[in-house]
PDB file of C-alpha atoms in Angstrom:
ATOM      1  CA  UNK A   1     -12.311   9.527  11.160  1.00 93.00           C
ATOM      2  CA  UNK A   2      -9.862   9.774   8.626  1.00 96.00           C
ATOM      3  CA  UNK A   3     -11.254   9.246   5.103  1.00 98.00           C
ATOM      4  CA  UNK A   4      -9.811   9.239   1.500  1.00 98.00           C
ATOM      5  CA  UNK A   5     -11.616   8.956  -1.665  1.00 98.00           C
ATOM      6  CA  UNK A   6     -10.051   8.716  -5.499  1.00 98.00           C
ATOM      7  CA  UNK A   7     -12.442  10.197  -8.255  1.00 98.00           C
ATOM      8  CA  UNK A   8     -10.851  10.773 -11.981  1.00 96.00           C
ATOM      9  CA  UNK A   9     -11.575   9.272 -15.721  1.00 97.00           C
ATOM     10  CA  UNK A  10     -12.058   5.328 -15.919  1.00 96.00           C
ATOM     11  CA  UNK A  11     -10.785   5.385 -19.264  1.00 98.00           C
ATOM     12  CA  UNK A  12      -7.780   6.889 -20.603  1.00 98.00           C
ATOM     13  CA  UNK A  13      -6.269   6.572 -24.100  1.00 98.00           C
ATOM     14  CA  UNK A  14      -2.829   5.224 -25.112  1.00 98.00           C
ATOM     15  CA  UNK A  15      -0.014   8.447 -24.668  1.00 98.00           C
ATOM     16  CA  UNK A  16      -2.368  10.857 -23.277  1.00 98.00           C
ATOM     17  CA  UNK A  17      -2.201  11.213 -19.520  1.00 98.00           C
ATOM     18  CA  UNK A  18      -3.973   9.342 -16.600  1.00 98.00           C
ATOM     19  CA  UNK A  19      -5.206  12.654 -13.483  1.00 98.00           C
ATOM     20  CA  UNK A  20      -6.683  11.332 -10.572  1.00 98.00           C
ATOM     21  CA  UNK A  21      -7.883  13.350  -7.402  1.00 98.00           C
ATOM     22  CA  UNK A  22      -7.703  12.419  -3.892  1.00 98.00           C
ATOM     23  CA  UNK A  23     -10.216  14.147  -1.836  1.00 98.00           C
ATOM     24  CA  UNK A  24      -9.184  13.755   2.224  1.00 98.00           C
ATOM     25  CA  UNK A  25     -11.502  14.138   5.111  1.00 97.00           C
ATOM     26  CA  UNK A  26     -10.862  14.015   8.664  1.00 96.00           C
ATOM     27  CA  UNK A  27      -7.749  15.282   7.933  1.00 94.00           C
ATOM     28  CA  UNK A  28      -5.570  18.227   6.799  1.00 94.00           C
ATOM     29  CA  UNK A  29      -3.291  17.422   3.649  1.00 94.00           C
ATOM     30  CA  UNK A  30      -1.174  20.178   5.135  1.00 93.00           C
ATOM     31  CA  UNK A  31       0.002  17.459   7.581  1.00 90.00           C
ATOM     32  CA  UNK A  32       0.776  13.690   7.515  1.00 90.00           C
ATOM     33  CA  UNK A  33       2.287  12.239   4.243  1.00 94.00           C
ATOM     34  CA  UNK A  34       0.457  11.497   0.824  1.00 97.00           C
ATOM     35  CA  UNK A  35       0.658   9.150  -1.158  1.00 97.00           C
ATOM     36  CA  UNK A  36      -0.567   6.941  -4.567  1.00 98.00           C
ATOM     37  CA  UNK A  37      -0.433   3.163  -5.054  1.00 98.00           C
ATOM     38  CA  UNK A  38      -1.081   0.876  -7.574  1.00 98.00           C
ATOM     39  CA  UNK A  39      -2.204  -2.738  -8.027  1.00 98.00           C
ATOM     40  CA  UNK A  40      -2.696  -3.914 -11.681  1.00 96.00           C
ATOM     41  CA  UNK A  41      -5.822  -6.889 -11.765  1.00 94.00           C
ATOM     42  CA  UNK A  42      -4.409 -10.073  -9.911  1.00 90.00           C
ATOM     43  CA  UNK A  43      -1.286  -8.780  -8.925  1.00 92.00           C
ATOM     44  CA  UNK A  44       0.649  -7.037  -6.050  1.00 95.00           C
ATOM     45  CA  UNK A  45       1.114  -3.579  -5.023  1.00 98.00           C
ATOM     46  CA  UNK A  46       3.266  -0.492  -6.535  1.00 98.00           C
ATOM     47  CA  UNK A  47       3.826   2.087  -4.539  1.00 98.00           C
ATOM     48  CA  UNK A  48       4.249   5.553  -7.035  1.00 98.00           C
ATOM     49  CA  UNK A  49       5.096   8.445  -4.936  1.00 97.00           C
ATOM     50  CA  UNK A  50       4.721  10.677  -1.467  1.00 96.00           C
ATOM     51  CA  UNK A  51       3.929  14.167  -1.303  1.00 95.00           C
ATOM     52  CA  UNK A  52       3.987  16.381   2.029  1.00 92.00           C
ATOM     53  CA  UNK A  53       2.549  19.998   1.893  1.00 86.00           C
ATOM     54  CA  UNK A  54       5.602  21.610   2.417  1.00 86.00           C
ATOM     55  CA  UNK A  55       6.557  20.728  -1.304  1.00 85.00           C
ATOM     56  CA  UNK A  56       8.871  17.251  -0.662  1.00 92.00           C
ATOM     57  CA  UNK A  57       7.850  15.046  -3.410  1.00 94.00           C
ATOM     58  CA  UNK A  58       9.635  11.712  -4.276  1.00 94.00           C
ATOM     59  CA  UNK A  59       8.736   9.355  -6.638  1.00 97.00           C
ATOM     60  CA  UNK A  60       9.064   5.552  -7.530  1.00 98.00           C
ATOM     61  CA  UNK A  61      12.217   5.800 -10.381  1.00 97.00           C
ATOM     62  CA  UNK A  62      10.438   3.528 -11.835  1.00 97.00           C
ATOM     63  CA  UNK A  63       7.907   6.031 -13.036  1.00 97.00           C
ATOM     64  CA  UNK A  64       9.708   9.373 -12.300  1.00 97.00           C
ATOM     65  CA  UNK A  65       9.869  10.447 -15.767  1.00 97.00           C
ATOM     66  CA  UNK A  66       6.466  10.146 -16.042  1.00 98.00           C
ATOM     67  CA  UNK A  67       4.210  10.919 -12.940  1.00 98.00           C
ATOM     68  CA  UNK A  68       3.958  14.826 -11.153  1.00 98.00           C
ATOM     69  CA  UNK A  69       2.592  15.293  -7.960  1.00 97.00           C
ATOM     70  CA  UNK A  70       0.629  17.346  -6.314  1.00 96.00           C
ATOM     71  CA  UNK A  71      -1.344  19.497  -3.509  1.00 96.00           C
ATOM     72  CA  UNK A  72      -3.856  21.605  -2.980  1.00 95.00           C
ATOM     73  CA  UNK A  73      -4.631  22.852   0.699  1.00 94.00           C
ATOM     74  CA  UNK A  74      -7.266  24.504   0.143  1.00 95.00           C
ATOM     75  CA  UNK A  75      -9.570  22.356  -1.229  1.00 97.00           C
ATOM     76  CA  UNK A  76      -7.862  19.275   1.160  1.00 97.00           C
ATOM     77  CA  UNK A  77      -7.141  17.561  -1.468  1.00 97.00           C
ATOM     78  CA  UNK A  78      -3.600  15.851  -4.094  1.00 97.00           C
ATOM     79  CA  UNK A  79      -3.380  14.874  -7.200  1.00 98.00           C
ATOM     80  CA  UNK A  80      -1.456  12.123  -9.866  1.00 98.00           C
ATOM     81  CA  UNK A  81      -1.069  12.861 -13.107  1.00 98.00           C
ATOM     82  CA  UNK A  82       0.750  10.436 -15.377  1.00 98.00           C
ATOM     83  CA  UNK A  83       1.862  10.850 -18.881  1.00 98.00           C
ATOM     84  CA  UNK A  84       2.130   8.868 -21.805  1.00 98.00           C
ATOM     85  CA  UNK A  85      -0.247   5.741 -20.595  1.00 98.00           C
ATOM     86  CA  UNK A  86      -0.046   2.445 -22.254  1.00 98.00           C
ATOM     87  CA  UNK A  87      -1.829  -0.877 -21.373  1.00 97.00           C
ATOM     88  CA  UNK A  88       0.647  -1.355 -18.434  1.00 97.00           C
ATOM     89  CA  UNK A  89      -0.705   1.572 -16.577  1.00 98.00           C
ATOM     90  CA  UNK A  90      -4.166  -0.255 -16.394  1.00 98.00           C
ATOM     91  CA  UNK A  91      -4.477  -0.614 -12.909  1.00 98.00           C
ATOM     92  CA  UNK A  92      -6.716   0.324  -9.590  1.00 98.00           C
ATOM     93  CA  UNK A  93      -4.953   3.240  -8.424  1.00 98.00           C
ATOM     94  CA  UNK A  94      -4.863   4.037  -4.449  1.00 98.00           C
ATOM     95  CA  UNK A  95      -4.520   7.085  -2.329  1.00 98.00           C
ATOM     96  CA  UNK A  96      -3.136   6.807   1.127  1.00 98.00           C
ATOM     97  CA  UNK A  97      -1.847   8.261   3.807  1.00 97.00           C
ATOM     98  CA  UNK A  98       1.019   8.050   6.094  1.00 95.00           C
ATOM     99  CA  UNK A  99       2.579   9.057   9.128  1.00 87.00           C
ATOM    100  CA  UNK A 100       6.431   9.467   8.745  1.00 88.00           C
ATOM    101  CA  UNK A 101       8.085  10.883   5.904  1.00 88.00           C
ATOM    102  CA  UNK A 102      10.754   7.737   6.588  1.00 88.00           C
ATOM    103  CA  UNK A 103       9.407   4.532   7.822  1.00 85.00           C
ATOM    104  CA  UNK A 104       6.245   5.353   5.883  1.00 90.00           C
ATOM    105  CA  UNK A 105       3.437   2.377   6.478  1.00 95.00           C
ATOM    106  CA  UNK A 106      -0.116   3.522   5.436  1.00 97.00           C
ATOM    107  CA  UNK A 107      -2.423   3.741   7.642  1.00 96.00           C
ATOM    108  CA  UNK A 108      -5.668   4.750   5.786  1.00 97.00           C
ATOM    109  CA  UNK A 109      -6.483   4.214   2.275  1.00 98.00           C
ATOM    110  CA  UNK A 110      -9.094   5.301   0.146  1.00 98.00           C
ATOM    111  CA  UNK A 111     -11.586   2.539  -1.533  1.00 98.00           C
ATOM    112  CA  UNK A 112      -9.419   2.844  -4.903  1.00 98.00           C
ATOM    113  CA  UNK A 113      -9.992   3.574  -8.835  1.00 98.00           C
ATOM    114  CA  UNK A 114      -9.718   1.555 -11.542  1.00 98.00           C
ATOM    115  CA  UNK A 115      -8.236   3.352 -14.658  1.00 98.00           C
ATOM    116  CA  UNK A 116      -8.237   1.243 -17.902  1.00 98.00           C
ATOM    117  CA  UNK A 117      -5.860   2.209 -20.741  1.00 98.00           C
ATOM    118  CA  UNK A 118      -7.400   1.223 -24.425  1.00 97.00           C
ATOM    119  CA  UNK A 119      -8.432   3.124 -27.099  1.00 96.00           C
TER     120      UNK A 119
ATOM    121  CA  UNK B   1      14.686  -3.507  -2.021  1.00 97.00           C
ATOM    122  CA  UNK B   2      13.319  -6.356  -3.145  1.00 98.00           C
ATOM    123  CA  UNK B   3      10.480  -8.717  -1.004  1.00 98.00           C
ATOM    124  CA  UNK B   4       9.787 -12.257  -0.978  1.00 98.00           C
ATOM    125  CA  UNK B   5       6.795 -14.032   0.282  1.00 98.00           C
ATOM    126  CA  UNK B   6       5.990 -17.572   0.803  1.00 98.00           C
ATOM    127  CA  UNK B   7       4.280 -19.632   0.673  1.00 98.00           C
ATOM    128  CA  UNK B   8       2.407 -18.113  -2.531  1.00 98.00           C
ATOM    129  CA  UNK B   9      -1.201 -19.253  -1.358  1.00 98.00           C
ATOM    130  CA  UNK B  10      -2.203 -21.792   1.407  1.00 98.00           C
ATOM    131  CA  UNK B  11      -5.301 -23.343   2.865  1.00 98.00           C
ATOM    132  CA  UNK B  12      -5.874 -24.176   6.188  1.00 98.00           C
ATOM    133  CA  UNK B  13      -8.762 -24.627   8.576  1.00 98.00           C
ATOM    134  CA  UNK B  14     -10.529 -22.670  10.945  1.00 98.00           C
ATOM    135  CA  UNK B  15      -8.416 -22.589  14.281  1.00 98.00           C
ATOM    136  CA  UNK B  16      -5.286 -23.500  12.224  1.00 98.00           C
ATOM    137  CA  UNK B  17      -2.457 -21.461  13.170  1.00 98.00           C
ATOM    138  CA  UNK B  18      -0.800 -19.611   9.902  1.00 98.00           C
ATOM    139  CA  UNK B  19       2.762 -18.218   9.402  1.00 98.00           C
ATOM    140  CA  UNK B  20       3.674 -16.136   6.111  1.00 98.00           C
ATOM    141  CA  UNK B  21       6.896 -15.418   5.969  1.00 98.00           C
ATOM    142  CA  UNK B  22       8.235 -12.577   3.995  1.00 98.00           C
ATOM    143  CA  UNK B  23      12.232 -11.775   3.298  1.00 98.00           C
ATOM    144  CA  UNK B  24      13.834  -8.863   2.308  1.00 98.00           C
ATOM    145  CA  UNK B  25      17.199  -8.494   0.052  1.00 98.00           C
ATOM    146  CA  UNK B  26      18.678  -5.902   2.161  1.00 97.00           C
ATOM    147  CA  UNK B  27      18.304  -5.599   6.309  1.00 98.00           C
ATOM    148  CA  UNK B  28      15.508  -3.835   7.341  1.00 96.00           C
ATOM    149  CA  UNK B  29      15.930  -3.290  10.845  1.00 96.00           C
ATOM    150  CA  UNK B  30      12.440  -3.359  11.991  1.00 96.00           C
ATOM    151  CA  UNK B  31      10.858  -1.355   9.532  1.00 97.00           C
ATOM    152  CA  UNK B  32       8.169  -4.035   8.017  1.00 97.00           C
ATOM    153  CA  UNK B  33       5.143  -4.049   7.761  1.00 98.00           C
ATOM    154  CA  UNK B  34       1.884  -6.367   7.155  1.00 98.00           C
ATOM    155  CA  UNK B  35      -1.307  -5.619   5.732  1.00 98.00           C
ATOM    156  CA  UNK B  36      -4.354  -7.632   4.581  1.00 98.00           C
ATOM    157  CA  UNK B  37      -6.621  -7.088   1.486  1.00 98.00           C
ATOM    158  CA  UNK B  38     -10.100  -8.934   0.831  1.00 97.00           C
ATOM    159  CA  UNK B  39     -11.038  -9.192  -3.111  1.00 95.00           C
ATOM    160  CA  UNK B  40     -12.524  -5.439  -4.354  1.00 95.00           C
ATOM    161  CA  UNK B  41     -11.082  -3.514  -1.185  1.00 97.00           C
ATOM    162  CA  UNK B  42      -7.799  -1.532  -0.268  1.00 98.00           C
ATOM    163  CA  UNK B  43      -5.238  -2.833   1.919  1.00 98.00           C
ATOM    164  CA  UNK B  44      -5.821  -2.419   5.462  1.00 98.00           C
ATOM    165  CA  UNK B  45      -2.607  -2.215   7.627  1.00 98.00           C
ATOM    166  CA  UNK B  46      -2.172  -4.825  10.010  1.00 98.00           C
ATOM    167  CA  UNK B  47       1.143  -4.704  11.748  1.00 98.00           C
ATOM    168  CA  UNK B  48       3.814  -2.232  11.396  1.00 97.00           C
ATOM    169  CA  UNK B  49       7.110  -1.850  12.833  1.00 97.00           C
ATOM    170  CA  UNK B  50       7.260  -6.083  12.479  1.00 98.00           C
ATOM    171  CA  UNK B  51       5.485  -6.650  15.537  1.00 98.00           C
ATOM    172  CA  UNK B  52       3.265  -3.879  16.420  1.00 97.00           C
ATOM    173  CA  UNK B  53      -0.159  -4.233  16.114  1.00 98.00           C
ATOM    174  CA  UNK B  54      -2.635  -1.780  14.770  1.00 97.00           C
ATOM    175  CA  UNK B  55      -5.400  -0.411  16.888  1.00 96.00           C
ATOM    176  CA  UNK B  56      -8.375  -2.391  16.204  1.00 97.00           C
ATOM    177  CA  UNK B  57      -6.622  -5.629  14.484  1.00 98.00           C
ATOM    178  CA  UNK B  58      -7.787  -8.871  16.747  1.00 97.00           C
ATOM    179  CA  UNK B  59      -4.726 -10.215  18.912  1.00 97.00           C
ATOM    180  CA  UNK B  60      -4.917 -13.637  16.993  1.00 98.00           C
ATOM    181  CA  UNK B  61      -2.237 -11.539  14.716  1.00 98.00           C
ATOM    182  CA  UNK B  62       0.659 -11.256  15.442  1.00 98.00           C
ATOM    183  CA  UNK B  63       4.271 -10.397  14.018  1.00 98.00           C
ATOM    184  CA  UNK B  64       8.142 -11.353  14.762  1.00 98.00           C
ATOM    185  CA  UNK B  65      11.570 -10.673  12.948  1.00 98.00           C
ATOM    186  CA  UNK B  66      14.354  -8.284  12.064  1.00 98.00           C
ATOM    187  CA  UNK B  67      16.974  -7.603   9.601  1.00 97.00           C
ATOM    188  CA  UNK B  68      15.986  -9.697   6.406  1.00 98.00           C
ATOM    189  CA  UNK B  69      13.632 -12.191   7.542  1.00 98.00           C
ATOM    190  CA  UNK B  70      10.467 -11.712   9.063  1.00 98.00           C
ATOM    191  CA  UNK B  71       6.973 -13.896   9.697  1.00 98.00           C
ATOM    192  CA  UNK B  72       2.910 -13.254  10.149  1.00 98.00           C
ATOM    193  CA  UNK B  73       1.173 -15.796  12.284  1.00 98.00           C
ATOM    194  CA  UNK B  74      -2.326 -15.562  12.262  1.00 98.00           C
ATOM    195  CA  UNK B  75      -3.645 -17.853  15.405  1.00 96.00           C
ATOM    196  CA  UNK B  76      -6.542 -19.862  15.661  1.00 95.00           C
ATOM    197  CA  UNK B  77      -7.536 -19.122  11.665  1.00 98.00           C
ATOM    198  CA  UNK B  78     -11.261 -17.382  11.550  1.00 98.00           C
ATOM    199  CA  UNK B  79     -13.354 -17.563   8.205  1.00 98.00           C
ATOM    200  CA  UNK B  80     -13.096 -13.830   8.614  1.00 98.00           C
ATOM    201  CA  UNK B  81      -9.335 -14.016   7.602  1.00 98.00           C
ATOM    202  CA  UNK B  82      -9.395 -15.287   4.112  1.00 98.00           C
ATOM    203  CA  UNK B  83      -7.616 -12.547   2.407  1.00 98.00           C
ATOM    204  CA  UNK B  84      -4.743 -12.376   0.790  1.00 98.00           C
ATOM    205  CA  UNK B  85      -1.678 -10.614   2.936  1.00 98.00           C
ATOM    206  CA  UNK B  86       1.420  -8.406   1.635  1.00 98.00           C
ATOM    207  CA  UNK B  87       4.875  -7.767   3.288  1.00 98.00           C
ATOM    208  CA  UNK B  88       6.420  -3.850   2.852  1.00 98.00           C
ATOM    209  CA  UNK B  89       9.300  -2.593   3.534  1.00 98.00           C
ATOM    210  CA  UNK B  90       9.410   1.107   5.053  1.00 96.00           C
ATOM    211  CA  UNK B  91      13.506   0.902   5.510  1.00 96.00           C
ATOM    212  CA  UNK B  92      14.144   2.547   2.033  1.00 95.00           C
ATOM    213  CA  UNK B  93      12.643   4.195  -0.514  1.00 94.00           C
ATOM    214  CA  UNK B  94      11.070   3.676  -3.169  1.00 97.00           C
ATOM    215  CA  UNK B  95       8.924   1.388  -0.658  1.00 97.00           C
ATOM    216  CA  UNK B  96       8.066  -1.924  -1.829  1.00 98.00           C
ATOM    217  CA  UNK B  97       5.630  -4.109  -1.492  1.00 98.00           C
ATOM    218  CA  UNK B  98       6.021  -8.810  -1.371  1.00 98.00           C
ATOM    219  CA  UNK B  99       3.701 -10.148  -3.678  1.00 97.00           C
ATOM    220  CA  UNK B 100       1.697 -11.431  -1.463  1.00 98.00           C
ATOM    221  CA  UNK B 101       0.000 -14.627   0.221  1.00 98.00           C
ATOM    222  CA  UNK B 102      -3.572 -15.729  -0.418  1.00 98.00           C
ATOM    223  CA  UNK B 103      -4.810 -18.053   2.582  1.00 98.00           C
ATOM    224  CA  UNK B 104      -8.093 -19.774   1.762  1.00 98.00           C
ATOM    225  CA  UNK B 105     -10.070 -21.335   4.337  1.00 97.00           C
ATOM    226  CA  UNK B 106     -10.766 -25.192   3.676  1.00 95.00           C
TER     227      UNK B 106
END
């Protein structure tokens, strides 16, 4: 059964930048389609960006100046970093997967993070 | 693409049938999907495709639309589905996500 998990700092300060792993099991991150969500406290969801092994990446323009992407087969596992935090970044952050490239819904998650922004 | 959902929150009773309805500012075809999300856990995908149900989700869900507007109906409400539900879109991205419904059991 597939499973995801998030793992990273908690706490990250203002400008510096947020790195979060996504460790997969019962899967290869060399197929399907990756990707990270977020959900600040109380509200709804954001999705930030897909990833597929072969090296597509495509990001929410929202946050493309910001956010990088990426993969590591060997170790079955992909990665967010995001740069220049503020207080707006605090959120529980989300790895999950998906099927399609287009038409992507997401059929596993992982149990999510949540990363605080504050000095 | 930008997603709607109403009612905002409702509370009904157990065996109530519920309908969400979620609209979209562009046509989406088909490609809309439903998930669920109890306090503290991820989203778990209930319907994709607007009215295909996910292996394992109880046949009391169930989904209907196309182009811009679409609706959940949960039938014959269990104490089990107090949760709060979110629309996406999967037509275009950067995918996005309603803001979802919270349905409270009276």
């Amino acid at each position: 059964q597939v499973q995801l998990q998030e793992s990273g700092p908690g706490l990250v300060k203002p400008s510096e930048t947020l790195s979060l792993t996504c460790s997969v099991s019962g899967d290869s991150v060399s197929s399907d389609f990756w990707n990270w969500i977020r959900q600040p406290a109380g509200k709804g969801l954001e999705w930030i960006g897909r990833m597929y092994a072969s090296g597509s990446i495509d990001y929410n323009p929202s946050l493309k100046s910001r956010v990088t992407m990426s993969i590591d087969t060997s170790k079955n596992q992909f990665y967010l970093k995001l740069r220049s935090v503020t207080a707006a970044d605090t959120a529980v952050y989300y790895c999950a997967r998906a099927d399609n490239w287009n038409d992507a819904f997401f059929d596993y998650w992982g149990q999510g993070t949540l990363v605080t922004v504050s000095s | 693409i930008q997603m709607t959902q109403s009612p905002s929150s409702l509370s009904a009773s157990v065996g109530d049938r519920v309908t969400i309805t979620c609209r979209a500012t562009e046509p989406l075809i088909t490609y809309l999907n439903w998930y669920q999300q109890k306090p503290g856990k991820a989203p778990k995908l209930l319907i994709y495709g607007a009215s295909i149900l996910q292996s394992g989700v109880p046949s009391r869900f169930s989904g209907s639309g196309s182009g811009t507007d679409f609706t959940l109906i949960i039938n014959s409400l269990q104490p089990e589905d107090s949760a709060t539900y979110f629309c996406q879109q999967s037509y275009s991205a950067p995918w996005t996500f309603g803001q979802g419904t919270k349905v409270e059991i009276k």
